[in-house]
Amino acid sequence: MKMNRRSFIISSAAVTGGLALGFNLPFGPRVVRAADGSPEINAWVVIRPDETVVIRIARSEMGQGSLTGLAQLCAEELECDWARVTTEFPTPGANAARKRVWGDYSTGGSRGIRTSHEYVRKGGAAARMMLVKAAADQWNVSPSDCSVSKGVITGPGGRKTTYGKVAEAAAQLPAPTDVPLKDPKDWKVIGKPLKRLDTADKVNGKLVYGLDIKLPGMLNAAIKDSPVFGGKVASFDGAKAQSMAGVKKVVQVGDSGVAVIADTWWHAKTALDQVDVKWDFGENGKVSSESIAEQLKAGLDAQEAFVHNTAGDANAAIASSAKKVSAEYSYPFLNHAPMEPNNATVLYTDERCEVWCPTQNGEAALAAVSEASGLPISKCDVHKTILGGGFGRRGFTDYVRQAVLIAKQTPGTPVKMVWSREEDMTHGRYHPIMQARLTGGLDEKGNLKGLKIRLSGQSILASARPEALDKGKDPFTFQGYWPQGEHSLEYTIENLHIDHAMRNTHILPGFWRGVNINQNAIFLECFIDELAHEAGRDPLEFRRSIMSRNPKSLAVLNAVAEKGGWGKPVAKGHHLGLAHFRAFGSYVAACAEISVRDNGSKVKVHKITAATDCGYAVNPAQIERQIAGSFVYGLSAAFMQECTVKDGAIQQTNFHDFNSMRIAQMPKVVSIVMPSGGFWGGVGEPTICVAAPAVLNAYFRATGKRIRTIPLKNHGIEMV
Amino acid sequence: MARFTLNGKSTQVDVEPATPLLWVLREQVGLTGTKYGCGVAQCGACTVHIDGKPVRSCVTPVSEVEGKKITTIEGLAKNGALNRVQKAWLEHDVPQCGYCQSGMIMAATALLSAKPNPTDADIDAAITNICRCGTFQQVREAIHAAAKAKA
């Protein structure tokens, strides 16, 4: 987003809803005010008379910490007192009314910081310039004769004033047109391991998540949507539910769902269990995990496929190689299972529709509200809560739409719709299912001469964002395998062919933390280990030999090898495994240390040494937490999670059959945050993908058994 | 009618006896710090103390707590001062999304009451809560720190 005077100008449209911004003229003395009356210096910064600094955060906060990181970026340039910083979320409705002054709200793809750092810093810098100018004007001096530190402005002769005192005057100044940013070497707030800004209310139960919203007179709704995607309600009998305690209404939701509206959610849920629904599942009701596996297997041999990275002549190189190695891998459907089940609270009237919900994409949620309510965007708004986890699931708006369709049936009375965990588990946007065949050719010296990767499986974009397909091809299927760019393959292989036979299913896929790097890293990094083994070469040395053109990748790999103890004596019975990948602009690697017992059926992951080069590390302490947390998410999947399909429906219903790691299984995670500068890489997702292949490679060294399908529980292997 | 002591105050609610304590706390009493995560005693987000013991309130009918002392996350602070586990949580910046943390803090507080100096094995056995963000490394550090901080 280009920062100029215009982008700070308030549109003439009235802003209504949660954030009362008031009217303003583009120029002139009237000031835009926050809800409490404090002056807005610009869209990003509000200064209260008590010196509190309010920094506006457009992106969602779901635990990843970018609320704090984004505030650091703005505060760095603002030169305010960090101890006085607080944050607020401008609503998507306000953003729409102000010509998207806050830019993109979408929070996914590890983009929260890396695609908004510049305009957020400029927002802080422009505000600082205006505050200093206001002070200089009062003193009749030049701003260049003033300095500022922690919100205190010092002028010639040592006279001082504060941001709080000059905020009113600053808010009336025109926005500067030329807003230079600091040299990174001068950063004082960016790069510091500061504590999160949103912790206090998370330790005392006070934080209001979407699930905790209470509105006067609010009713509660529980919903049951078709257990089979694409299925419809044929008929339902709600008579028994209607007679139960607290029940107000039993309603149909769209053509595929039934909901009970009651005084409490417990009453609604209990009554919903008594609604007898007849479904029409159509052809999708015949699909099973077995039929999908057959469909994908056929794709491994299909003639037609989308090619995304090719060099030389892989077929010829492999055919003429001294040793040919081939293996097939697969990766299952997975549910996101954030701890807070999907929910949304809606107040619908004929004139307006207001929604409170956890969402990773406030603007998409607003569009869904408008569409479902039938009201224009200017008459709708979405109030974002802090999310109880997201992991990609809440970039979708299906649950927001449902809640609006329910609330339309109780106009004037707010309704909170909450999914049961069972509803959440069976109505996900699942990690795409994928199979792969990898074929490599080694020469007599054990050098890799050619590599082919055939992917067969689902495209997320084909169902979630078909307009983003490239002539039918989904480039994101190839994350980590790109010829160049933020998901590039970091190995230089002279004869290469990577393609994708797209095989979609009725099970809707979604962006699941890491997205396609989860399976792509396992496929490639385990197969590279297989090749090294067949070549009789050390897996570290083998990787280095094909990575020499990519020093940043080499650096993270070397870092984990050194700190993880590769090539040195390890504890008796312990074994190491390596993995490396590039994704979301960052360079990541891991060295896993495991031991096994009971004939390989029990695996203890003792330690994972992980390195990431994300260019600039805005908050190293939070990055360390993202690394360790991503391993919990990734290893839970690798060891114990899989969503299977029977009669068209997802079979897993709760954490008893879709388990997740506990503290006893947590390895020690040693993080190496090694930002090399000059670029902005993602943090929330990249590291997730190296945990599983590093563990699988260690498992091979421990047992001689190569595991090529996830989850490990299907091989009788338990994480202890 | 169910009667119990909640965070030191005698409380009575008019609700069906089979209603899970979790929903009584959230919907009848209005304390929403205790979270719904699974409803089947798997995840621990709903952990409260009943007579000092950690219990998953989502599968505890309110009829079972008649006359008992219940503490929720809202009741841990005394006279506005956080307990040592909450303080350690702040100090170690434990929560990510925070949704599971009420239950995690309740489980950790109960552990320290039973075992003032827990070993890692004690922590492994007592903290069975699910955290999808994966805060376990900080949870362990904070529990050890809270144990050391005891008066």
Tab-separated table of N, CA, C and O in Angstrom, chain A residues 479-554:
chain	number	residue	atom	x	y	z
A	479	GLN	N	4.268	-25.522	-2.862
A	479	GLN	CA	5.039	-24.738	-1.885
A	479	GLN	C	6.320	-25.485	-1.481
A	479	GLN	O	6.273	-26.653	-1.116
A	480	GLY	N	7.421	-24.772	-1.544
A	480	GLY	CA	8.715	-25.379	-1.222
A	480	GLY	C	9.399	-25.992	-2.430
A	480	GLY	O	10.556	-26.397	-2.353
A	481	TYR	N	8.640	-26.086	-3.542
A	481	TYR	CA	9.183	-26.677	-4.769
A	481	TYR	C	9.281	-25.657	-5.898
A	481	TYR	O	9.545	-26.010	-7.052
A	482	TRP	N	8.993	-24.394	-5.596
A	482	TRP	CA	8.972	-23.393	-6.667
A	482	TRP	C	10.375	-23.195	-7.265
A	482	TRP	O	11.386	-23.313	-6.569
A	483	PRO	N	10.426	-22.848	-8.564
A	483	PRO	CA	11.742	-22.553	-9.165
A	483	PRO	C	12.394	-21.327	-8.532
A	483	PRO	O	13.608	-21.252	-8.434
A	484	GLN	N	11.575	-20.366	-8.147
A	484	GLN	CA	12.088	-19.221	-7.399
A	484	GLN	C	10.940	-18.613	-6.612
A	484	GLN	O	9.803	-19.043	-6.755
A	485	GLY	N	11.270	-17.630	-5.767
A	485	GLY	CA	10.221	-16.982	-5.000
A	485	GLY	C	10.197	-17.466	-3.563
A	485	GLY	O	11.098	-18.174	-3.111
A	486	GLU	N	9.127	-17.087	-2.864
A	486	GLU	CA	9.128	-17.279	-1.408
A	486	GLU	C	8.957	-18.730	-0.975
A	486	GLU	O	9.116	-19.041	0.200
A	487	HIS	N	8.595	-19.606	-1.899
A	487	HIS	CA	8.480	-21.029	-1.565
A	487	HIS	C	9.439	-21.854	-2.430
A	487	HIS	O	9.093	-22.916	-2.934
A	488	SER	N	10.642	-21.349	-2.643
A	488	SER	CA	11.509	-21.980	-3.641
A	488	SER	C	12.191	-23.248	-3.143
A	488	SER	O	12.494	-23.389	-1.963
A	489	LEU	N	12.416	-24.133	-4.097
A	489	LEU	CA	13.243	-25.316	-3.868
A	489	LEU	C	14.687	-24.852	-3.725
A	489	LEU	O	15.191	-24.141	-4.591
A	490	GLU	N	15.321	-25.240	-2.660
A	490	GLU	CA	16.658	-24.710	-2.384
A	490	GLU	C	17.774	-25.646	-2.848
A	490	GLU	O	18.948	-25.352	-2.665
A	491	TYR	N	17.399	-26.786	-3.393
A	491	TYR	CA	18.409	-27.691	-3.939
A	491	TYR	C	18.597	-27.390	-5.421
A	491	TYR	O	17.623	-27.139	-6.138
A	492	THR	N	19.812	-27.421	-5.859
A	492	THR	CA	20.092	-27.255	-7.280
A	492	THR	C	20.247	-28.648	-7.893
A	492	THR	O	21.187	-29.373	-7.574
A	493	ILE	N	19.256	-28.995	-8.724
A	493	ILE	CA	19.241	-30.329	-9.329
A	493	ILE	C	19.137	-30.130	-10.836
A	493	ILE	O	18.157	-29.538	-11.319
A	494	GLU	N	20.140	-30.605	-11.562
A	494	GLU	CA	20.229	-30.204	-12.975
A	494	GLU	C	19.118	-30.805	-13.836
A	494	GLU	O	18.716	-30.200	-14.824
A	495	ASN	N	18.628	-31.963	-13.433
A	495	ASN	CA	17.520	-32.564	-14.178
A	495	ASN	C	16.352	-32.771	-13.210
A	495	ASN	O	16.437	-33.595	-12.283
A	496	LEU	N	15.294	-32.016	-13.451
A	496	LEU	CA	14.242	-31.937	-12.442
A	496	LEU	C	12.883	-31.873	-13.129
A	496	LEU	O	12.724	-31.228	-14.165
A	497	HIS	N	11.907	-32.529	-12.529
A	497	HIS	CA	10.543	-32.413	-13.051
A	497	HIS	C	9.577	-32.594	-11.895
A	497	HIS	O	9.521	-33.661	-11.283
A	498	ILE	N	8.822	-31.538	-11.579
A	498	ILE	CA	7.851	-31.606	-10.482
A	498	ILE	C	6.484	-31.222	-11.032
A	498	ILE	O	6.316	-30.146	-11.619
A	499	ASP	N	5.512	-32.124	-10.886
A	499	ASP	CA	4.178	-31.822	-11.406
A	499	ASP	C	3.086	-32.320	-10.471
A	499	ASP	O	3.346	-33.011	-9.486
A	500	HIS	N	1.875	-31.927	-10.791
A	500	HIS	CA	0.727	-32.190	-9.924
A	500	HIS	C	-0.462	-32.655	-10.744
A	500	HIS	O	-0.944	-31.936	-11.617
A	501	ALA	N	-0.904	-33.867	-10.459
A	501	ALA	CA	-2.160	-34.349	-11.023
A	501	ALA	C	-3.252	-33.956	-10.043
A	501	ALA	O	-3.356	-34.530	-8.962
A	502	MET	N	-4.014	-32.933	-10.414
A	502	MET	CA	-5.018	-32.419	-9.477
A	502	MET	C	-6.176	-33.404	-9.360
A	502	MET	O	-6.788	-33.773	-10.357
A	503	ARG	N	-6.436	-33.839	-8.132
A	503	ARG	CA	-7.530	-34.782	-7.893
A	503	ARG	C	-8.338	-34.253	-6.716
A	503	ARG	O	-7.959	-34.432	-5.563
A	504	ASN	N	-9.419	-33.570	-7.025
A	504	ASN	CA	-10.207	-32.941	-5.973
A	504	ASN	C	-11.296	-33.879	-5.458
A	504	ASN	O	-11.705	-34.806	-6.149
A	505	THR	N	-11.716	-33.618	-4.238
A	505	THR	CA	-12.760	-34.438	-3.627
A	505	THR	C	-13.844	-33.504	-3.086
A	505	THR	O	-13.671	-32.296	-3.040
A	506	HIS	N	-14.933	-34.094	-2.627
A	506	HIS	CA	-16.010	-33.257	-2.069
A	506	HIS	C	-15.665	-32.794	-0.650
A	506	HIS	O	-16.345	-31.922	-0.119
A	507	ILE	N	-14.649	-33.382	-0.032
A	507	ILE	CA	-14.206	-32.924	1.288
A	507	ILE	C	-13.503	-31.587	1.077
A	507	ILE	O	-12.474	-31.520	0.402
A	508	LEU	N	-14.045	-30.534	1.653
A	508	LEU	CA	-13.514	-29.202	1.347
A	508	LEU	C	-12.146	-29.002	1.995
A	508	LEU	O	-11.988	-29.223	3.195
A	509	PRO	N	-11.168	-28.584	1.198
A	509	PRO	CA	-9.837	-28.356	1.753
A	509	PRO	C	-9.685	-26.921	2.238
A	509	PRO	O	-10.422	-26.023	1.828
A	510	GLY	N	-8.720	-26.730	3.126
A	510	GLY	CA	-8.453	-25.376	3.611
A	510	GLY	C	-6.980	-25.171	3.892
A	510	GLY	O	-6.164	-26.098	3.796
A	511	PHE	N	-6.674	-23.928	4.227
A	511	PHE	CA	-5.298	-23.550	4.556
A	511	PHE	C	-5.055	-23.946	6.010
A	511	PHE	O	-5.602	-23.333	6.917
A	512	TRP	N	-4.277	-24.967	6.221
A	512	TRP	CA	-4.014	-25.531	7.555
A	512	TRP	C	-2.568	-25.183	7.890
A	512	TRP	O	-1.678	-25.521	7.129
A	513	ARG	N	-2.347	-24.491	8.987
A	513	ARG	CA	-1.023	-23.969	9.357
A	513	ARG	C	0.131	-24.633	8.608
A	513	ARG	O	0.402	-25.821	8.806
A	514	GLY	N	0.787	-23.860	7.771
A	514	GLY	CA	1.858	-24.402	6.943
A	514	GLY	C	1.384	-24.709	5.525
A	514	GLY	O	2.159	-24.722	4.586
A	515	VAL	N	0.090	-25.020	5.405
A	515	VAL	CA	-0.575	-25.304	4.136
A	515	VAL	C	0.109	-26.493	3.447
A	515	VAL	O	0.213	-27.554	4.065
A	516	ASN	N	0.610	-26.342	2.245
A	516	ASN	CA	1.142	-27.503	1.515
A	516	ASN	C	2.591	-27.842	1.854
A	516	ASN	O	3.131	-28.810	1.319
A	517	ILE	N	3.213	-27.058	2.720
A	517	ILE	CA	4.591	-27.423	3.079
A	517	ILE	C	4.604	-28.615	4.028
A	517	ILE	O	5.617	-29.306	4.129
A	518	ASN	N	3.480	-28.867	4.707
A	518	ASN	CA	3.466	-30.003	5.633
A	518	ASN	C	3.793	-31.302	4.913
A	518	ASN	O	4.678	-32.046	5.321
A	519	GLN	N	3.069	-31.557	3.812
A	519	GLN	CA	3.343	-32.794	3.085
A	519	GLN	C	4.562	-32.645	2.185
A	519	GLN	O	5.361	-33.581	2.062
A	520	ASN	N	4.745	-31.479	1.570
A	520	ASN	CA	5.858	-31.349	0.633
A	520	ASN	C	7.214	-31.507	1.315
A	520	ASN	O	8.153	-32.041	0.728
A	521	ALA	N	7.322	-31.023	2.557
A	521	ALA	CA	8.596	-31.171	3.273
A	521	ALA	C	8.838	-32.627	3.647
A	521	ALA	O	9.972	-33.116	3.567
A	522	ILE	N	7.782	-33.332	4.040
A	522	ILE	CA	7.967	-34.759	4.354
A	522	ILE	C	8.383	-35.507	3.089
A	522	ILE	O	9.358	-36.275	3.097
A	523	PHE	N	7.654	-35.274	1.995
A	523	PHE	CA	7.975	-35.992	0.752
A	523	PHE	C	9.442	-35.756	0.365
A	523	PHE	O	10.204	-36.692	0.168
A	524	LEU	N	9.813	-34.491	0.265
A	524	LEU	CA	11.146	-34.173	-0.253
A	524	LEU	C	12.242	-34.512	0.748
A	524	LEU	O	13.236	-35.162	0.400
A	525	GLU	N	12.066	-34.083	1.985
A	525	GLU	CA	13.172	-34.218	2.940
A	525	GLU	C	13.374	-35.648	3.411
A	525	GLU	O	14.482	-36.029	3.773
A	526	CYS	N	12.318	-36.453	3.422
A	526	CYS	CA	12.522	-37.876	3.717
A	526	CYS	C	13.141	-38.577	2.510
A	526	CYS	O	14.013	-39.429	2.661
A	527	PHE	N	12.699	-38.185	1.318
A	527	PHE	CA	13.246	-38.829	0.124
A	527	PHE	C	14.717	-38.450	-0.072
A	527	PHE	O	15.521	-39.281	-0.507
A	528	ILE	N	15.065	-37.231	0.251
A	528	ILE	CA	16.479	-36.836	0.174
A	528	ILE	C	17.304	-37.726	1.108
A	528	ILE	O	18.409	-38.168	0.775
A	529	ASP	N	16.745	-38.018	2.285
A	529	ASP	CA	17.423	-38.941	3.197
A	529	ASP	C	17.536	-40.345	2.588
A	529	ASP	O	18.545	-41.016	2.746
A	530	GLU	N	16.465	-40.746	1.899
A	530	GLU	CA	16.511	-42.063	1.245
A	530	GLU	C	17.622	-42.094	0.190
A	530	GLU	O	18.368	-43.065	0.080
A	531	LEU	N	17.704	-41.017	-0.571
A	531	LEU	CA	18.741	-40.941	-1.608
A	531	LEU	C	20.133	-40.955	-0.986
A	531	LEU	O	21.032	-41.647	-1.472
A	532	ALA	N	20.306	-40.195	0.084
A	532	ALA	CA	21.618	-40.161	0.750
A	532	ALA	C	21.991	-41.558	1.225
A	532	ALA	O	23.131	-42.010	1.069
A	533	HIS	N	20.998	-42.256	1.790
A	533	HIS	CA	21.257	-43.620	2.274
A	533	HIS	C	21.656	-44.537	1.127
A	533	HIS	O	22.627	-45.299	1.226
A	534	GLU	N	20.902	-44.450	0.020
A	534	GLU	CA	21.204	-45.301	-1.133
A	534	GLU	C	22.567	-44.959	-1.735
A	534	GLU	O	23.231	-45.816	-2.318
A	535	ALA	N	22.936	-43.687	-1.582
A	535	ALA	CA	24.230	-43.256	-2.117
A	535	ALA	C	25.370	-43.568	-1.145
A	535	ALA	O	26.539	-43.360	-1.476
A	536	GLY	N	24.996	-44.034	0.035
A	536	GLY	CA	26.007	-44.305	1.045
A	536	GLY	C	26.657	-43.039	1.577
A	536	GLY	O	27.824	-43.039	1.969
A	537	ARG	N	25.883	-41.952	1.566
A	537	ARG	CA	26.447	-40.669	1.995
A	537	ARG	C	25.730	-40.143	3.237
A	537	ARG	O	24.585	-40.480	3.519
A	538	ASP	N	26.440	-39.308	3.952
A	538	ASP	CA	25.881	-38.692	5.149
A	538	ASP	C	24.761	-37.723	4.737
A	538	ASP	O	24.944	-36.898	3.830
A	539	PRO	N	23.606	-37.783	5.395
A	539	PRO	CA	22.476	-36.928	4.983
A	539	PRO	C	22.790	-35.427	5.036
A	539	PRO	O	22.263	-34.665	4.221
A	540	LEU	N	23.629	-35.014	5.959
A	540	LEU	CA	24.006	-33.602	6.019
A	540	LEU	C	24.902	-33.236	4.836
A	540	LEU	O	24.647	-32.272	4.115
A	541	GLU	N	25.893	-34.043	4.633
A	541	GLU	CA	26.844	-33.766	3.545
A	541	GLU	C	26.131	-33.847	2.186
A	541	GLU	O	26.372	-33.034	1.289
A	542	PHE	N	25.218	-34.823	2.055
A	542	PHE	CA	24.471	-34.970	0.799
A	542	PHE	C	23.649	-33.715	0.519
A	542	PHE	O	23.632	-33.195	-0.599
A	543	ARG	N	22.966	-33.206	1.559
A	543	ARG	CA	22.183	-31.984	1.379
A	543	ARG	C	23.085	-30.803	1.020
A	543	ARG	O	22.772	-30.025	0.117
A	544	ARG	N	24.158	-30.669	1.761
A	544	ARG	CA	25.070	-29.548	1.480
A	544	ARG	C	25.539	-29.557	0.029
A	544	ARG	O	25.695	-28.510	-0.597
A	545	SER	N	25.737	-30.774	-0.511
A	545	SER	CA	26.327	-30.866	-1.852
A	545	SER	C	25.379	-30.339	-2.928
A	545	SER	O	25.806	-29.999	-4.017
A	546	ILE	N	24.071	-30.304	-2.646
A	546	ILE	CA	23.132	-29.791	-3.654
A	546	ILE	C	22.523	-28.444	-3.236
A	546	ILE	O	21.582	-27.963	-3.847
A	547	MET	N	23.078	-27.860	-2.187
A	547	MET	CA	22.532	-26.608	-1.676
A	547	MET	C	23.540	-25.469	-1.747
A	547	MET	O	23.280	-24.365	-1.238
A	548	SER	N	24.647	-25.700	-2.413
A	548	SER	CA	25.751	-24.746	-2.310
A	548	SER	C	25.427	-23.385	-2.897
A	548	SER	O	26.058	-22.391	-2.566
A	549	ARG	N	24.417	-23.323	-3.770
A	549	ARG	CA	24.089	-22.026	-4.374
A	549	ARG	C	23.163	-21.195	-3.493
A	549	ARG	O	22.763	-20.098	-3.872
A	550	ASN	N	22.770	-21.738	-2.363
A	550	ASN	CA	21.807	-21.046	-1.524
A	550	ASN	C	22.351	-20.865	-0.106
A	550	ASN	O	22.033	-21.648	0.789
A	551	PRO	N	23.173	-19.846	0.075
A	551	PRO	CA	23.871	-19.702	1.357
A	551	PRO	C	22.952	-19.528	2.567
A	551	PRO	O	23.295	-19.987	3.658
A	552	LYS	N	21.805	-18.913	2.394
A	552	LYS	CA	20.919	-18.737	3.546
A	552	LYS	C	20.364	-20.083	4.017
A	552	LYS	O	20.228	-20.343	5.210
A	553	SER	N	20.029	-20.927	3.053
A	553	SER	CA	19.555	-22.264	3.408
A	553	SER	C	20.662	-23.073	4.053
A	553	SER	O	20.454	-23.778	5.051
A	554	LEU	N	21.820	-22.972	3.466
A	554	LEU	CA	22.975	-23.683	4.005
A	554	LEU	C	23.245	-23.241	5.444
A	554	LEU	O	23.569	-24.054	6.310
